[in-house]
Coordinates of C-alpha atoms in Angstrom, one line a residue:
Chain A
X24 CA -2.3 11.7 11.8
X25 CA -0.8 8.2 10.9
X26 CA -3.1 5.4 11.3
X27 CA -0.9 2.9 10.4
X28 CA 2.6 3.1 11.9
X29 CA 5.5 0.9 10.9
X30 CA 8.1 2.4 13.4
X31 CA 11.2 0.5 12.2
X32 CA 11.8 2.1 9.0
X33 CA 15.1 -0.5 8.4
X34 CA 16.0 -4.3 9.2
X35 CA 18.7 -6.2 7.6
X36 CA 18.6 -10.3 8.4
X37 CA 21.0 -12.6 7.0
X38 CA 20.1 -15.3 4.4
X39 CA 18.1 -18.0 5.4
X40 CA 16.7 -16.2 8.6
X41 CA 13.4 -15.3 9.7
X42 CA 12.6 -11.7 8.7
X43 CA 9.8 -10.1 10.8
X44 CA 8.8 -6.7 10.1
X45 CA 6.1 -5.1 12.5
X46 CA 2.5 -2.9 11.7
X47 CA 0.9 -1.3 14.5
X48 CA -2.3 0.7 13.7
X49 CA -4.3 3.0 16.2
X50 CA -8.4 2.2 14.8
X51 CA -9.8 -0.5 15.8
X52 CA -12.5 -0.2 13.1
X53 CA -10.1 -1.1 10.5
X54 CA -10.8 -4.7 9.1
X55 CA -8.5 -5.3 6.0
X56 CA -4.6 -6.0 5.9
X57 CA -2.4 -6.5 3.3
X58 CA 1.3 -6.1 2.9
X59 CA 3.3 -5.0 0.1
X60 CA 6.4 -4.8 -1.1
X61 CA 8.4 -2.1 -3.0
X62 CA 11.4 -2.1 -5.1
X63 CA 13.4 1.0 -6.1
X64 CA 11.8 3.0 -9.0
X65 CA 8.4 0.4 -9.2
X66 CA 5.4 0.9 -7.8
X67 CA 4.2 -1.8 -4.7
X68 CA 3.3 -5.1 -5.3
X69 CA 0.4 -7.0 -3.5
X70 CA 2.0 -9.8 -1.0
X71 CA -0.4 -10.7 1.2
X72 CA -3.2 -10.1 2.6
X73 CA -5.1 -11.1 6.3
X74 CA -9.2 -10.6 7.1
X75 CA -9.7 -9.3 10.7
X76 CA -11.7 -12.2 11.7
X77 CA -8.2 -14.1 11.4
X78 CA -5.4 -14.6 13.4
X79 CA -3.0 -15.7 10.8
X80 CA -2.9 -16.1 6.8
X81 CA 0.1 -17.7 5.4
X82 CA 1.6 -17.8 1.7
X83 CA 4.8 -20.2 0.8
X84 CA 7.4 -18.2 2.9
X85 CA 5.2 -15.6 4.3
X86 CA 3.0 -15.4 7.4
X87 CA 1.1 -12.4 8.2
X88 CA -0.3 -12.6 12.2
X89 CA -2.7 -10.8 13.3
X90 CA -3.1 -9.8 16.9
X91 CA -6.4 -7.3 16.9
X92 CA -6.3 -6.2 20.8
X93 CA -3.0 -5.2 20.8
X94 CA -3.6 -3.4 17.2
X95 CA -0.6 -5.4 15.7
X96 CA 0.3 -7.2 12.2
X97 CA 3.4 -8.9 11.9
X98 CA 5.0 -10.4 8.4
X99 CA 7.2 -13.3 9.2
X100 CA 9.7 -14.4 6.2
X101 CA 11.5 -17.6 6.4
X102 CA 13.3 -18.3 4.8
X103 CA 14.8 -15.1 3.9
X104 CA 16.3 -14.9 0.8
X105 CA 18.3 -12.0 -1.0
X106 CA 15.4 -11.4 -3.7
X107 CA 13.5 -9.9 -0.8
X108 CA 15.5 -7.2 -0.1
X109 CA 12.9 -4.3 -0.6
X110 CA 10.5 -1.6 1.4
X111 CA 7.7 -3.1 2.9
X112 CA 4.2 -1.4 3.7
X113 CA 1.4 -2.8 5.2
X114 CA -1.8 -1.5 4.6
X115 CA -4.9 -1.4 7.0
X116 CA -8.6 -1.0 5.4
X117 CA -11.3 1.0 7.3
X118 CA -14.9 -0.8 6.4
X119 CA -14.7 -0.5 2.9
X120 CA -14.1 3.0 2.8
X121 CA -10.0 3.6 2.0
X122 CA -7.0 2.1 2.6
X123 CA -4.3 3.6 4.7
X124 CA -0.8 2.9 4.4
X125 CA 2.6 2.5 6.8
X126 CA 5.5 4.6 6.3
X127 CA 7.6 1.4 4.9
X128 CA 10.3 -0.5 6.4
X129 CA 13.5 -1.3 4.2
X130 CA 14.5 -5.0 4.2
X131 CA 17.8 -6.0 3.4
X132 CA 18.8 -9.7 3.4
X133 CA 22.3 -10.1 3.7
X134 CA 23.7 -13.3 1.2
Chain B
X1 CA -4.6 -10.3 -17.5
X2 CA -4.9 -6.8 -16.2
X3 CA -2.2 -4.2 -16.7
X4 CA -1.5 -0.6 -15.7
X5 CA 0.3 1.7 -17.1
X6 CA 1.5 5.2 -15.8
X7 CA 3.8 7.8 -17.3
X8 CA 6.0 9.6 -17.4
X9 CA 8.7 7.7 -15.1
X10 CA 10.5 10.7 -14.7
X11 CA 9.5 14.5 -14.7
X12 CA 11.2 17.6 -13.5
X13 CA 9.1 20.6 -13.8
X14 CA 9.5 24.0 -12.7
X15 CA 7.3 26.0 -10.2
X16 CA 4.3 27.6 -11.4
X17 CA 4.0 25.2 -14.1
X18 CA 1.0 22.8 -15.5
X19 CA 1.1 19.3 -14.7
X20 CA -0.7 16.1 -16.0
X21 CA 0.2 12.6 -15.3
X22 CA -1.8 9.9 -17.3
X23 CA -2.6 6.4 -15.7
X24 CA -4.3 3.5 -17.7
X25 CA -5.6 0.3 -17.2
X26 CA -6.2 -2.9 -19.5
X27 CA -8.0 -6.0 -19.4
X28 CA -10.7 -5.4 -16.4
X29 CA -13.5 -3.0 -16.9
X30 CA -14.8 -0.5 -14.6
X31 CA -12.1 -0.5 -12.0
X32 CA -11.7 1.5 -9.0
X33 CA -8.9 4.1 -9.8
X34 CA -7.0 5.8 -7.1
X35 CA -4.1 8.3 -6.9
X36 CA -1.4 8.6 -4.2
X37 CA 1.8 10.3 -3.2
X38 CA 4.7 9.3 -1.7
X39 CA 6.5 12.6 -0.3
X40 CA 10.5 11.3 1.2
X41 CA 9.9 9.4 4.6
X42 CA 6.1 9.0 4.6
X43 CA 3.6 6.3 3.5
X44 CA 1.5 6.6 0.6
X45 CA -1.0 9.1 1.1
X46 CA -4.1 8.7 -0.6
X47 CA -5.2 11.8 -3.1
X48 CA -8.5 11.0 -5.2
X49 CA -9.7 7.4 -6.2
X50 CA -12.7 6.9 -8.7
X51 CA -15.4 4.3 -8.6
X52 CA -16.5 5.1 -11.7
X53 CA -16.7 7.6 -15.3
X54 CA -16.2 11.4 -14.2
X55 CA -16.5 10.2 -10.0
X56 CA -14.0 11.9 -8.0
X57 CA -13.5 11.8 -4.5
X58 CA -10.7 13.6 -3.5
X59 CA -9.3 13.2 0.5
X60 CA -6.5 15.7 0.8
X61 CA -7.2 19.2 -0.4
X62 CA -4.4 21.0 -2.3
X63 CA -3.7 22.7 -5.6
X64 CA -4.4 18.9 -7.2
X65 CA -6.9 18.0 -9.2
X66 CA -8.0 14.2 -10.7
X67 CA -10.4 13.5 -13.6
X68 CA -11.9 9.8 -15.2
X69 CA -12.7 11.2 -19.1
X70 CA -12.8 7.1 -19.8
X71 CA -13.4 4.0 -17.8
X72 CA -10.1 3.4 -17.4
X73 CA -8.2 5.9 -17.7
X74 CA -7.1 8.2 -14.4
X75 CA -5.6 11.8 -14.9
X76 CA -3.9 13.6 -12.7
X77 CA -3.5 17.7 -12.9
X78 CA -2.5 20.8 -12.1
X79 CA -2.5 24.3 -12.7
X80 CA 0.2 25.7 -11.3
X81 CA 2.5 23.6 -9.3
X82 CA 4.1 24.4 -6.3
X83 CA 7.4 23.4 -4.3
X84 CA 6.2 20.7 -1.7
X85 CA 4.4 18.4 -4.6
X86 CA 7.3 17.2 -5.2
X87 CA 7.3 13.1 -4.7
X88 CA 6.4 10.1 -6.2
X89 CA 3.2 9.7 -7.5
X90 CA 1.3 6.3 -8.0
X91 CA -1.6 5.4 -9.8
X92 CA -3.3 2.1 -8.6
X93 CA -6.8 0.0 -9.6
X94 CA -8.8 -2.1 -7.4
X95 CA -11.7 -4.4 -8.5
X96 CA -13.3 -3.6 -5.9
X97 CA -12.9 -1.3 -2.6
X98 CA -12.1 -4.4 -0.6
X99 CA -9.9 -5.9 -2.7
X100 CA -6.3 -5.7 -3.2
X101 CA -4.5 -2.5 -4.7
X102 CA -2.3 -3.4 -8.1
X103 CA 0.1 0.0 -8.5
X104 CA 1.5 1.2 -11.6
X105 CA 5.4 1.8 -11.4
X106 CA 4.6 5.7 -10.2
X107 CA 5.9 9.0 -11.3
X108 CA 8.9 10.6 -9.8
X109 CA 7.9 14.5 -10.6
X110 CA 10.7 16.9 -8.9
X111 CA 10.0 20.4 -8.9
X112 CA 12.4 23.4 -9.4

């Protein structure tokens, strides 16, 4: 049973866009988020992260909203750049217990 | 800083045979230590993490097994390996359970 669904498993966005790639989890008890992201052949990095007492963290380029009734977390990149073409996962914490992870959706920013 | 390492990259292994994949950590001490997979099209499914010397937890059952002989040092077996273990396998260390997740680069094990 996926917890964490990331139901667009590819986007591609030109250069200098706004990427958005979307996170929709099914427990509301969960209370941590991050995002990574992936390159080919390395294992995930740490992006950012989001507290579920916030609405919205943001990093230099990205954003990470929060929107906790409708179970939703939303990474916003703008400006896009080529150097972010990878697989994205975000990642949902349930009370200090595990993490659970998103299938990954494929970024490709177009130069 | 704090480093992991995991190896091999690359392993190709026929069925029925042993397996044991060897992740390390430097520069922290007693780090959480966690094992997942990544089978083709799925997320990263969580297989055993450690909080500590010879504690396992293990959340999927299968013919996998996960030992801590060291503080930081995170093994991953098996006896006898079968057909659907193939995937990518990552090793990953947490300060803390709350805390962000840094991977190693993973093991792609392929099984014939």
């Amino acid at each position: 049973d996926q917890q964490v669904k990331q139901n667009s498993p590819s986007l591609s966005v030109q250069e200098g866009r706004i990427s958005i790639l979307n996170c929709d989890y099914t427990n509301s008890m969960f209370d941590y988020f991050l995002w990574y992201k992936k390159y080919p052949a390395e294992g995930p990095t740490f992006l950012i992260s989001i507290s579920s007492i916030k609405d919205k963290n943001e990093d230099g380029r990205f954003t990470v909203f929060l929107n906790k009734s409708a179970k939703h977390l939303s990474l916003h990149i703008v400006p896009s750049q080529p150097g972010d073409s990878a697989v994205y996962f975000c990642a949902a914490l349930l009370r200090g217990n595990q993490f659970y992870f998103g299938t990954g959706t494929s970024l490709t920013v177009i130069p | 800083s704090q480093t992991i390492h995991q190896w091999p990259a690359t392993l190709v292994q026929p069925v029925g045979s042993p397996l044991s994949l060897e992740c390390t950590v430097e520069g922290t001490s007693n780090p959480n230590l966690y094992w997942y997979r990544q089978a083709a099209g799925r997320g990263l499914q969580l297989l055993f993490y450690s909080v500590g010397i010879g504690q396992i937890s293990s959340e999927v059952p299968q013919n996998l097994s996960a030992s801590r002989p060291q503080d930081r040092q995170f093994i991953l077996s098996s006896k006898k390996l079968l057909l659907s273990d193939s995937g990518f396998y990552l090793c990953a260390w947490s300060a803390a359970v709350n805390q962000p997740q840094h991977f190693g680069d993973g093991t792609r094990l392929s099984i014939l």
